[in-house]
Each structure stands twice: as structure tokens, then as C-alpha cells.
Tab-separated table of C-alpha atoms in Angstrom:
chain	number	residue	atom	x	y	z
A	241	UNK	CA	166.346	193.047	154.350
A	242	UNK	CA	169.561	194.544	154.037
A	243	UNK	CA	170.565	197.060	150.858
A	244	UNK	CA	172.004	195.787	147.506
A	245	UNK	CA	172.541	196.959	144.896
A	246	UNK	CA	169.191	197.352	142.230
A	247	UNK	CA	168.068	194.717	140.226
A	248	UNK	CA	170.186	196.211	137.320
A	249	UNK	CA	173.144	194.547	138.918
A	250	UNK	CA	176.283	195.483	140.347
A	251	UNK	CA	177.192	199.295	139.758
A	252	UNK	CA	181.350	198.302	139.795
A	253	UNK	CA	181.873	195.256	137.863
A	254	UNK	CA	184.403	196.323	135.746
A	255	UNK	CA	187.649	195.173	138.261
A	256	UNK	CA	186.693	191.775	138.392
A	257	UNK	CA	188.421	188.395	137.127
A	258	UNK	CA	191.357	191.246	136.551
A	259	UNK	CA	195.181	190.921	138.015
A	260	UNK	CA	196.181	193.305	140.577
A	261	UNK	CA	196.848	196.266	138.571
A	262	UNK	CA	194.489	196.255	136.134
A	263	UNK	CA	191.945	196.295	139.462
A	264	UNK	CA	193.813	199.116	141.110
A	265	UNK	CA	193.755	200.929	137.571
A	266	UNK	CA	190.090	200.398	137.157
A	267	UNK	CA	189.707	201.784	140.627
A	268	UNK	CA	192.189	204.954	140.065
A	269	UNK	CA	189.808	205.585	137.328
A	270	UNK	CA	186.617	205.621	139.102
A	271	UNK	CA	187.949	207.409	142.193
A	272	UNK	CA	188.824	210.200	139.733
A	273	UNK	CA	185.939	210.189	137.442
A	274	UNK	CA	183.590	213.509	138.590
A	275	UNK	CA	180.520	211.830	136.646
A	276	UNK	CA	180.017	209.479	139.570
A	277	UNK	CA	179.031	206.339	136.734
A	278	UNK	CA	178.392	204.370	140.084
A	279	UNK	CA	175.598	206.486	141.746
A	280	UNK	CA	174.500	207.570	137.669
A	281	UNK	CA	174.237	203.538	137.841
A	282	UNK	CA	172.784	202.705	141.348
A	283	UNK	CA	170.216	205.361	140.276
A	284	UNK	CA	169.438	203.646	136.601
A	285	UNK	CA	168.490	200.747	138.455
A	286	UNK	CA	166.059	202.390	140.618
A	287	UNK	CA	167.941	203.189	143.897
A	288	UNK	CA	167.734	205.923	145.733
A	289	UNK	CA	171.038	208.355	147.033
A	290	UNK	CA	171.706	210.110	150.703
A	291	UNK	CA	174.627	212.379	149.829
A	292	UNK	CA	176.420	213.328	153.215
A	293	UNK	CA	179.572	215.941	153.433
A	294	UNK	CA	182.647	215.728	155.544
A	295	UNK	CA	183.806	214.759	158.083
A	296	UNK	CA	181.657	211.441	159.680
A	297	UNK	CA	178.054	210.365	159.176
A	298	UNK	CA	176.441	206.891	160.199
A	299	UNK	CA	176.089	205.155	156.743
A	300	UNK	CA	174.379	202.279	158.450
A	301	UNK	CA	171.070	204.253	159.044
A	302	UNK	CA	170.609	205.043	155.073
A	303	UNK	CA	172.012	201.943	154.055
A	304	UNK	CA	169.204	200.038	156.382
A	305	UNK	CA	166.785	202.258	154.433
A	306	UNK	CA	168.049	200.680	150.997
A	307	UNK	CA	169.827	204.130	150.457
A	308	UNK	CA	172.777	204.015	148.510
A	309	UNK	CA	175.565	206.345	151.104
A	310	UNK	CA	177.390	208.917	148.902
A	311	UNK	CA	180.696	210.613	150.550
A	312	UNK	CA	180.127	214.394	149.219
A	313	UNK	CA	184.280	215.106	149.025
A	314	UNK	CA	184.004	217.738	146.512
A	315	UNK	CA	186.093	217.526	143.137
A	316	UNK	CA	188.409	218.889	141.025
A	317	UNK	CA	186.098	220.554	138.709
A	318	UNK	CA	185.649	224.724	138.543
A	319	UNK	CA	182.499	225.978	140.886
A	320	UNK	CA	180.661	228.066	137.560
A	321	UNK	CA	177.267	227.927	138.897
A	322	UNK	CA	177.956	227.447	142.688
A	323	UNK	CA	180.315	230.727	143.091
A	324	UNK	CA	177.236	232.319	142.879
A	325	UNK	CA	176.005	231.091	145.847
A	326	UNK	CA	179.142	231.606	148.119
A	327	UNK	CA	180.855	234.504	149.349
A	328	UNK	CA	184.794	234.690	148.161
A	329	UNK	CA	186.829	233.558	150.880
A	330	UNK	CA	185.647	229.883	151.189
A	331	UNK	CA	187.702	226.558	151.263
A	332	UNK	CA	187.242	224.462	147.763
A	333	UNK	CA	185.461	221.693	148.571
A	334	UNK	CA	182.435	223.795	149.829
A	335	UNK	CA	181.626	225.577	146.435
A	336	UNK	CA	182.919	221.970	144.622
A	337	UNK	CA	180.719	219.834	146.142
A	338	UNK	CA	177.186	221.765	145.428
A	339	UNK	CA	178.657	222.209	141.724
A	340	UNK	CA	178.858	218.511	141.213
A	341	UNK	CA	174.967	218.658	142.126
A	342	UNK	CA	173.703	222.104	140.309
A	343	UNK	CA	175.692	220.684	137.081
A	344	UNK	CA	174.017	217.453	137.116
A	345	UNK	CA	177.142	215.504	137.607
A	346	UNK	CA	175.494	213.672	140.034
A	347	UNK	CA	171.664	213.305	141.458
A	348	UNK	CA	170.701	212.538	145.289
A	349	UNK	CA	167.434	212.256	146.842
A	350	UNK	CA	168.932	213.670	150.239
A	351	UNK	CA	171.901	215.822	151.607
A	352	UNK	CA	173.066	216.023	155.222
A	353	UNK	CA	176.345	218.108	155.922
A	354	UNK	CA	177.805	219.045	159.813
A	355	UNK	CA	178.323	221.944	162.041
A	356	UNK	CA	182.170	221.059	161.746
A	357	UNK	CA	182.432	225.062	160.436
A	358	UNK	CA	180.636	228.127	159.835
A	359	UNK	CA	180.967	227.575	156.058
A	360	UNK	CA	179.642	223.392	156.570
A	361	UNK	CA	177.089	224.610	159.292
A	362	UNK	CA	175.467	227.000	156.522
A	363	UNK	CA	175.747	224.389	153.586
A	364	UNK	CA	172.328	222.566	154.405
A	365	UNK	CA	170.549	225.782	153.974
A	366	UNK	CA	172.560	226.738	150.731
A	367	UNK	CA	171.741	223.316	149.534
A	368	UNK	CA	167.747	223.443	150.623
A	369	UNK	CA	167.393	226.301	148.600
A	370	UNK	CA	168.237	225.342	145.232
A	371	UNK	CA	167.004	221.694	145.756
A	372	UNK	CA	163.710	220.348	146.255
A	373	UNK	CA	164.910	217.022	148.511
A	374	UNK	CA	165.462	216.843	152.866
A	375	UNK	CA	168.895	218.911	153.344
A	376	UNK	CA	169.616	218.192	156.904
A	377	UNK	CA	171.865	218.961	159.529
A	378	UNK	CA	173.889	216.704	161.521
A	379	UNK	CA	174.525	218.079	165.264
A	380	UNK	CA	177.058	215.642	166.513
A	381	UNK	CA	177.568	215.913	170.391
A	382	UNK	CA	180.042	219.461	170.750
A	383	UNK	CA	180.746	217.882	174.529
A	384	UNK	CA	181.046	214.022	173.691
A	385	UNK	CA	182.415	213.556	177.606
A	386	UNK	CA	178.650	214.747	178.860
A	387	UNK	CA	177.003	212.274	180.226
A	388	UNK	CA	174.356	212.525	178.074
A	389	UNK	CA	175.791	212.392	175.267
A	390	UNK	CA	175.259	209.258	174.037
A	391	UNK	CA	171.813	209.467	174.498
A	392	UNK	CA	171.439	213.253	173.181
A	393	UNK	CA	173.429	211.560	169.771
A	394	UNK	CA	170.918	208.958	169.721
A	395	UNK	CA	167.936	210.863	169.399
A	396	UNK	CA	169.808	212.831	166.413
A	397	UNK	CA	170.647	209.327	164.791
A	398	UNK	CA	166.760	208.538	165.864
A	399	UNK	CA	165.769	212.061	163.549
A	400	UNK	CA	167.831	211.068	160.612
A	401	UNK	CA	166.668	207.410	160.977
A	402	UNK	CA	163.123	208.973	160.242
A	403	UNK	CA	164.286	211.175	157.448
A	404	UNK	CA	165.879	208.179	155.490
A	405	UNK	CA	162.497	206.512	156.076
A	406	UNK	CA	160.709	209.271	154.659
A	407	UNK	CA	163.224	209.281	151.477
A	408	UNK	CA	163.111	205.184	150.772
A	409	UNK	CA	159.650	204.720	151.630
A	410	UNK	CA	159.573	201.762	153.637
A	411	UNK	CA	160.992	201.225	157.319
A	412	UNK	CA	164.112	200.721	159.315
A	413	UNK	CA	163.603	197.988	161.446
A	414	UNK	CA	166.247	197.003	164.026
A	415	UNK	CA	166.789	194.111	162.739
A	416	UNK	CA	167.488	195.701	159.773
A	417	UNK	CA	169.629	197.791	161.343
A	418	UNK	CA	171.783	195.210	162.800
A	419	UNK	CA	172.156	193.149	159.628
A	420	UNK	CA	173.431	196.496	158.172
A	421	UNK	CA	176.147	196.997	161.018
A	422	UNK	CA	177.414	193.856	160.053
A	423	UNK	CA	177.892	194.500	157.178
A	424	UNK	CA	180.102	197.406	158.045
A	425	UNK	CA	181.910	196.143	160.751
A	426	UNK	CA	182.853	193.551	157.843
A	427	UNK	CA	183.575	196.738	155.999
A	428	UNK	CA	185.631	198.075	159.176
A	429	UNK	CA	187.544	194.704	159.450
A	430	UNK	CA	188.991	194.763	155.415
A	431	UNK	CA	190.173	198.316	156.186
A	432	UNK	CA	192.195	197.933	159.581
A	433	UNK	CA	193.404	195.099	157.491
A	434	UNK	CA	195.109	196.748	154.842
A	435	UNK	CA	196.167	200.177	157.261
A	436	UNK	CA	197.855	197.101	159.134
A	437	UNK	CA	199.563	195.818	156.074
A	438	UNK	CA	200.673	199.611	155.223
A	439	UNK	CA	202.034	200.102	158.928
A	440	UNK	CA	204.233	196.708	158.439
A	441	UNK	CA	205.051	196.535	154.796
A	442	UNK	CA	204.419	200.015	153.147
A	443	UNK	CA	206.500	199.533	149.955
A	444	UNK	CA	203.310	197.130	149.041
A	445	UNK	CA	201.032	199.598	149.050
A	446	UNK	CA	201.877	203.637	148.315
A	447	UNK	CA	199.748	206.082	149.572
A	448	UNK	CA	197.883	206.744	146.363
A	449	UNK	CA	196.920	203.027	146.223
A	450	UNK	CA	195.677	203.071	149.902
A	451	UNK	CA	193.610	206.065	149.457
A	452	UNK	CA	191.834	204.641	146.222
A	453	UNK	CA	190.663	201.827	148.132
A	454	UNK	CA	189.452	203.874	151.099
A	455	UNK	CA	187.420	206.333	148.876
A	456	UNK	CA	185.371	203.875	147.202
A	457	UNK	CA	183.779	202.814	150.107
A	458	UNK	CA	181.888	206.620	149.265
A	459	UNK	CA	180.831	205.154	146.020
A	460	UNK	CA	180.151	201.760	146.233
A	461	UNK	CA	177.317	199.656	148.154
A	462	UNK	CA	179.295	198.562	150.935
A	463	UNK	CA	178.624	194.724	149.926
A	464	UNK	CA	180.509	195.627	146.439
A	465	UNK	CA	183.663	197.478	148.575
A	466	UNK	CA	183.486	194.930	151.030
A	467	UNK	CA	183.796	191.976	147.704
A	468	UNK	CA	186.796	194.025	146.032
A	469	UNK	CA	188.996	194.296	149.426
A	470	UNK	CA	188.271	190.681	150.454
A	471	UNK	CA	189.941	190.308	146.577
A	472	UNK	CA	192.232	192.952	146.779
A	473	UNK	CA	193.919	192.787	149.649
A	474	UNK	CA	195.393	189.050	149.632
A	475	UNK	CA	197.170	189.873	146.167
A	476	UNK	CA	198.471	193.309	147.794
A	477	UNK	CA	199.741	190.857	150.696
A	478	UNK	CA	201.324	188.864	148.351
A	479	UNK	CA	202.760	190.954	145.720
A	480	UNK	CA	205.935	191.434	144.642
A	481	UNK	CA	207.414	195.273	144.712
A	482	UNK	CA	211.082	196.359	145.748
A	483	UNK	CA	211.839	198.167	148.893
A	484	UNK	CA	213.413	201.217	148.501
A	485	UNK	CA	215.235	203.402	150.702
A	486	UNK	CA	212.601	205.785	152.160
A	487	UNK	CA	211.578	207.480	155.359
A	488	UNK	CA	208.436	206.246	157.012
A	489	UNK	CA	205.770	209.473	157.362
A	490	UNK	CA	202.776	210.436	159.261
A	491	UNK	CA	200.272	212.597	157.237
A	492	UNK	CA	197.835	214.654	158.735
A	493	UNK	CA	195.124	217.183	157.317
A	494	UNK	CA	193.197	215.834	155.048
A	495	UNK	CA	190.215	214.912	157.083
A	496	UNK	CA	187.767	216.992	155.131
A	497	UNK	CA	189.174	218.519	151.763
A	498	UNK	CA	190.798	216.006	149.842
A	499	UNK	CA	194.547	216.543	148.210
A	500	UNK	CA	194.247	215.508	144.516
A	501	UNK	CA	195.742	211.809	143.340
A	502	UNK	CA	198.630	213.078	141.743
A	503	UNK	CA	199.689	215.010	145.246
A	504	UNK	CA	199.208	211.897	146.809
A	505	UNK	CA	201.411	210.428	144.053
A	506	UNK	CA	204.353	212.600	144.503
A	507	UNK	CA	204.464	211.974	148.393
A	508	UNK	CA	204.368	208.367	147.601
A	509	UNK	CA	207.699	208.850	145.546
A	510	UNK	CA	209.322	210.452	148.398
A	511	UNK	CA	208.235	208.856	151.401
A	512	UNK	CA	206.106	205.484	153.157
A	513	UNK	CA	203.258	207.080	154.132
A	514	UNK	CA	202.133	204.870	157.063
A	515	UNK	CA	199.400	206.571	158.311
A	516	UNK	CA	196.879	209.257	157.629
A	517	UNK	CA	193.518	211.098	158.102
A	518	UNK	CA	192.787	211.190	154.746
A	519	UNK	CA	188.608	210.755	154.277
A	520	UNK	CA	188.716	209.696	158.421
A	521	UNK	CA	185.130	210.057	158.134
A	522	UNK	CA	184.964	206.102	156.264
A	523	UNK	CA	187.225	204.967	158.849
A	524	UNK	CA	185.606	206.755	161.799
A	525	UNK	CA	184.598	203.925	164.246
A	526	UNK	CA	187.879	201.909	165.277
A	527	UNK	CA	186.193	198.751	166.089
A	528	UNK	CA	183.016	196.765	165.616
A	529	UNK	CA	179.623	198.167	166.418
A	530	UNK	CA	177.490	195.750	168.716
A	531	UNK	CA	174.885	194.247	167.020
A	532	UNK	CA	172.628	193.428	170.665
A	533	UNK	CA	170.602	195.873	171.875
A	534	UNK	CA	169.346	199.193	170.961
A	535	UNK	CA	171.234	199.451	166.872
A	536	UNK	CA	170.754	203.425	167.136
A	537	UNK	CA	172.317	203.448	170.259
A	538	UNK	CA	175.123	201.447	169.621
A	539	UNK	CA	176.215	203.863	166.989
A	540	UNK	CA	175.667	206.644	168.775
A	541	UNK	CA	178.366	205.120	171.744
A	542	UNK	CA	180.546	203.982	169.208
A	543	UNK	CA	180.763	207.412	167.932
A	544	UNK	CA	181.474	208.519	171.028
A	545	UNK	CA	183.994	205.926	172.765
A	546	UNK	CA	184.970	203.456	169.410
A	547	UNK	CA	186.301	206.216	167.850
A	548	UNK	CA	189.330	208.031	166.080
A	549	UNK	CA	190.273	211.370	166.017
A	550	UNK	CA	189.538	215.113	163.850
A	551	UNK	CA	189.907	218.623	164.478
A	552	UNK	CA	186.334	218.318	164.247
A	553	UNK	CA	185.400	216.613	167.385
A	554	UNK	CA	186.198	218.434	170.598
A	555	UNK	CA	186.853	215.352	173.027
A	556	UNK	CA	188.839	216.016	175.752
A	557	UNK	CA	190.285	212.749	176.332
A	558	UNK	CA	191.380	213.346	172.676
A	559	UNK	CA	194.059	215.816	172.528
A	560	UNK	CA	195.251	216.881	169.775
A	561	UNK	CA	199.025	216.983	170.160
A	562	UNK	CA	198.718	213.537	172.215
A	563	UNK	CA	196.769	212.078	169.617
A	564	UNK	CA	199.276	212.955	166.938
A	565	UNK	CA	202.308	211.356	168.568
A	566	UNK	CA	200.097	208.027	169.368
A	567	UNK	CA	199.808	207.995	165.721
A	568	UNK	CA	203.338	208.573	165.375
A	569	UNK	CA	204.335	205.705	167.635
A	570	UNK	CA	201.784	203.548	166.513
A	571	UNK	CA	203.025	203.726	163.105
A	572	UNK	CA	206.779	203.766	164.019
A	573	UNK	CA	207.009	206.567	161.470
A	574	UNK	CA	210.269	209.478	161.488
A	575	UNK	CA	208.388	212.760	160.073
A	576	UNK	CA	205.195	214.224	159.957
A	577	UNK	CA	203.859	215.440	156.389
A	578	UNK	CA	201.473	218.426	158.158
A	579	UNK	CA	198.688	219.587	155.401
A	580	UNK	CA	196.246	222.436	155.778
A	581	UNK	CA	193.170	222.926	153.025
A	582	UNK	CA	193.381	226.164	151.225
A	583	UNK	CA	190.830	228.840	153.719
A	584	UNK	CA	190.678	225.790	156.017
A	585	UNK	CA	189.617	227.563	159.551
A	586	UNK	CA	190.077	223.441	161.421
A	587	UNK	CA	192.805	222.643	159.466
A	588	UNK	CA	194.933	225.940	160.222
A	589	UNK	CA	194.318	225.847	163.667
A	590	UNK	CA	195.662	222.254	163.866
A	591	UNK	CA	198.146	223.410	161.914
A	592	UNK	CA	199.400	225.692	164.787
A	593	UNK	CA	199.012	222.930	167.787
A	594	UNK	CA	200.691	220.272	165.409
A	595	UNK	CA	203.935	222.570	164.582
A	596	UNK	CA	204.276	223.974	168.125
A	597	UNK	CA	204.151	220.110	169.634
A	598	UNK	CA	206.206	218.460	167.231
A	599	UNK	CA	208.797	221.456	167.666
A	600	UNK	CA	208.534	220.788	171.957
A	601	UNK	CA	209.279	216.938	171.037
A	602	UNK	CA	211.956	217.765	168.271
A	603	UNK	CA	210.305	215.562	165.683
A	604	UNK	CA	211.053	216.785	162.006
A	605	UNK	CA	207.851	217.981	159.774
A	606	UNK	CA	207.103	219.073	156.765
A	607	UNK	CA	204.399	221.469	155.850
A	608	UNK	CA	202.347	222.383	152.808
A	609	UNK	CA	199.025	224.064	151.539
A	610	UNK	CA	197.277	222.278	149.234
A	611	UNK	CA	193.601	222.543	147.121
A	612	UNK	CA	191.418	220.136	145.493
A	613	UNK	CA	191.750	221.873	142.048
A	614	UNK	CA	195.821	222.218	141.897
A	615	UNK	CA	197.439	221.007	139.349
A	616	UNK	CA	201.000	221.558	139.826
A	617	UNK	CA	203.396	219.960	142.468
A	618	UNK	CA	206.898	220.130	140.941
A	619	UNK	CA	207.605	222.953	143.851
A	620	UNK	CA	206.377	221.025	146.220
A	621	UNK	CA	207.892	217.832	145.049
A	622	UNK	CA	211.240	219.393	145.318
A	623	UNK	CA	210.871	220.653	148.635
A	624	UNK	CA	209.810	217.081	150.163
A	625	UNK	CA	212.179	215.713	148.329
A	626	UNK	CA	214.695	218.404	150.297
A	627	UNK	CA	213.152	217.350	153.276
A	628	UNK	CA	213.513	213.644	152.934
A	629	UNK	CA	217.451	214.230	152.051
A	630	UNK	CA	217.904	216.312	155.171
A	631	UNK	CA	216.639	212.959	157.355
A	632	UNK	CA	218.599	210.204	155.550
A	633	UNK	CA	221.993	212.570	155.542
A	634	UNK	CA	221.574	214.652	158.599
């Protein structure tokens, strides 16, 4: 038995029978909403919720379990209670992301975060302490070219398999398992669909309206994300929007903190944005997860060799500055949009191996700061728009 969503019903029904941008609307609206009415409602109907943090966690496992997957991406919302908690000089979406839960905003039944930093590799602990639920810690493979591992990531995936037992009450069979998988790899499918239709056509879909869709995959049962892109993306396919005379952009850095909408809008204005690592972590795996076999194991190699790319994962046959001009080529873009989270240790190193390769290559960038919380982009705004003036004149 796969998951659904409880016997209350669906916990998004509020974009269908609508016309394209009424849906997108309804979905702006629920991407940006920091009461979570989704989880508030998966909860109301008796479900359970596995909250995970950045970057990449294998939502099959809790959803398997019946566990409704929550993306923990922080949120624009001041950290009153969780500044307590937290020494000073800590990136946003840390301190943001345990406010949502001290404040009640929104409820979970289990938390798993990542070594991906000292201030993520502490976070379980921070979080154990002031909950009473399983706060766990993810140790993805720091040497995924070992040998071993795919089977060391296995047994990890086999510890958290037990934990989301322990948290549903009932068992993960592997058949279970595998009907889940489909269901993602479904999931997988709708999304390489519409980064394909950005890549060819990007005037159909800004930036803002691409990330919207992505995100609610962290709020939604996947069989409810997977219903509104099988909607969703033939009328984006098919609609009817000018195109203008813009440059075509990479944009890299937002694989764990999240830029707010309205940053996202301004770059849309300015630029095609076709391609990104914004919220990588939902579009981790690049291709379909077997369903023979061992389930646990085939996530744990598809993790390893199905894969994209993070500052995160230390791969070797993943570097970073070759990785960043595949993406470059791959989405025939001119400039690079580089953007590093506020007290972002990853992100600032990238930063440095980004600017020094793009300078080598003589490809034209772009860089900004950004936080979850900011409100203000008029500077910035200006600046890109500089930038993009300096390309179509030079």
C-alpha cells in the first residue's frame, strides 16, 4: 500500500478545474504561505510528517511508511524564539527553519537534517532537545567513489527505513517500497519535463513560475504534485506569452537557502533563467530508480551514480568548475547569475571556484548575496539590469 493522502481528502484542492493562472496563483500562494495549510491539513486528517532539511533526502523511504515528506527550507519569518538557541554568526535558514517548528507554524512527528555543515551537522541535536520526536542524522557517503559506498549508504537508508517504521507504526515492505519509487520516478519524469520546456522555450515559463512548481513537491503528497504537473504542464506548453529580447542565464547557489519569490521575480524580468540549483535536493536523482531488486539499494546507487550535482557532495568525477560549464552548455545559456547565502560556508567557497573558472573561460557573471528574509532588491535589480545591457550592447 502506497501513501495518500488521509481520508479527509486531498490537502491541495484549491487549483483545480482553474485556467492556467489562476493555478499558478493558487500555487504562488501556497509556496509562500509560512502556516504550511497543507501539512496543518495532511495532519487534520490523521497523517503523520518526516520533516527533512537541505540539501537531499530519500522521500521514498517515509513516503512507503505513509509519511507525509516535508522539505524543511526555512522561511521568511524573524527567528524570536530560535535565536536563542544559535550562536550569532549563522546562515538564515538554520535559525528559520526550527522557528517555523518552536512557533507552531508547523508540527512533524520526525526531523532528519545532514552533515552538509558544521551549523546542519549540529541541527539534529539542537532540534532533539527542544522536541520530544526521532531527530536524526543523515551521513551521506563523504567518498561516494569508495567502493563501498553504495553499500555503506544502504545500511544508512536501511537505519532511517527503521526509524520511519518506528514513527508510522506499521512496516515498509519492498514491495511497498517499489510502488513508492514509482511513484517518484513519475514525479522525476513531470519535472525533467518542464526543465526541458524551460531550456527550449523559457519565455513560457519565468523562473519564479518554475520554482513554484518545484517547491511544492516539499508540500504536497507526491500523488497530488505528480496530478497538478501532469495538468500544468500541457497548458504551460501551450500557452501563449511574447518573447522578449533577453539573455539566456545559468543560476547557481541556491541549493540549500532559498532566495525569496520576489528575487526570483526580478531576475525573471531581466533575464531567461534556463537552469538552476534552486531546492536540487527535489530534483536530486537524474533518472529513474529501478524498481527490481533490493528498493534500498537502488536508492542508495542512484544517489551515488543517477545523480546531479552540490557543493555538498564531494564526488570526484563531479567537479565543480566542469560541472558548471556542462550546465552552461547544456542549457545553451550566455551568463552565469552566481548566488551565495548570507554566512553560507558551501556556498562562498563555490563562490570562489565558480568566479576563478568562469574568469579562465571568459564567460560573463554576475554575482550577488542574498537572504531568505530580504525584502528589498531595487539595488540589485539595477545592477542585473546593468549587467544584462553590458551583454546585448557590448
Amino acid at each position: 500500500m502506497t501513501a495518500a493522502a488521509p481520508a479527509a481528502g486531498l490537502v491541495f484542492p484549491e487549483w483545480r478545474d482553474q485556467p492556467l493562472e489562476e493555478i499558478l496563483y493558487r500555487c504562488r500562494e501556497l509556496v509562500e504561505d509560512a502556516a504550511f495549510p497543507t501539512v496543518r491539513r495532511w495532519r487534520d486528517g490523521g497523517g503523520k510528517v518526516l520533516g527533512h532539511f537541505q540539501v537531499y533526502f530519500p522521500e521514498e523511504i517515509a513516503h512507503a511508511a505513509g509519511l507525509l515528506p516535508f522539505k524543511v527550507r526555512g522561511a521568511p519569518v524573524e527567528p524570536t524564539q530560535a535565536e536563542s538557541r544559535f550562536g550569532s554568526y549563522l546562515c538564515s535558514i538554520i535559525k528559520t527553519s526550527l522557528e517555523l517548528a518552536l512557533s507552531g507554524r508547523v508540527e512533524l512527528d520526525a526531523f532528519v537534517t545532514h552533515p552538509i555543515c558544521d551549523a546542519a551537522r549540529n541541527l539534529a541535536g539542537v532540534w532533539g532537545r527542544n522536541f520530544p520526536y526521532p531527530c536524526r542524522i543523515l551521513y551521506l557517503p563523504q567518498n561516494p567513489n569508495s567502493a563501498f559506498a553504495a553499500r555503506y549508504l544502504r545500511d544508512e537508508y536501511a537505519r532511517l527505513h527503521r526509524v520511519c517504521e518506528e514513527v508510522a507504526g506499521r512496516p515498509i515492505t519492498d514491495d511497498g517500497l517499489r510502488r513508492s519509487i514509482a511513484v517518484f520516478n513519475e514525479n522525476r519524469a513531470l519535472l525533467r519535463r518542464l526543465n526541458a520546456l524551460r531550456r527550449e522555450r523559457p519565455w513560457l515559463v519565468p523562473v519564479d513560475e518554475a520554482y513554484v512548481l518545484v517547491a511544492l513537491a516539499g508540500l504536497l503528497p507526491r500523488e497530488e504534485h505528480n496530478a497538478l504537473l501532469q495538468t500544468v504542464l500541457p497548458l504551460l506548453e501551450h500557452r501563449h506569452a511574447p518573447r522578449h529580447d533577453k539573455i539566456r542565464v545559468i543560476l547557481e547557489g541556491g541549493f540549500c537557502e532559498q532566495p525569496p519569490l520576489d528575487l526570483l521575480r526580478a531576475i525573471a524580468r531581466s533575464c531567461y533563467v534556463v537552469d538552476d540549483d534552486l531546492l536540487i535536493g527535489l530534483r536530486w536523482l537524474t533518472a529513474d530508480v529501478p524498481v527490481e531488486g533490493d528498493p534500498v539499494l537502488a536508492l542508495a546507487e542512484s544517489y551515488i551514480d543517477r545523480s546531479a550535482h552540490s557543493p555538498v557532495q564531494h564526488d570526484l568525477r563531479k567537479p565543480k568548475d566542469r560541472m558548471l560549464f556542462e550546465r552552461l552548455a547544456g542549457a545553451d545559456a550566455q551568463a552565469v547569475i552566481l548566488m551565495a547565502a548570507k554566512m553560507c560556508e558551501p556556498g562562498l567557497e563555490e563562490l570562489v571556484v565558480h568566479t576563478r573558472a568562469l574568469d579562465q573561460r571568459g564567460v560573463r557573471y554576475f554575482v550577488s548575496e542574498f537572504e531568505e528574509n530580504m525584502s528589498s532588491f531595487d539595488q540589485l535589480e539595477i545592477q542585473l539590469e546593468t549587467f544584462v545591457e553590458n551583454l546585448l550592447f557590448d
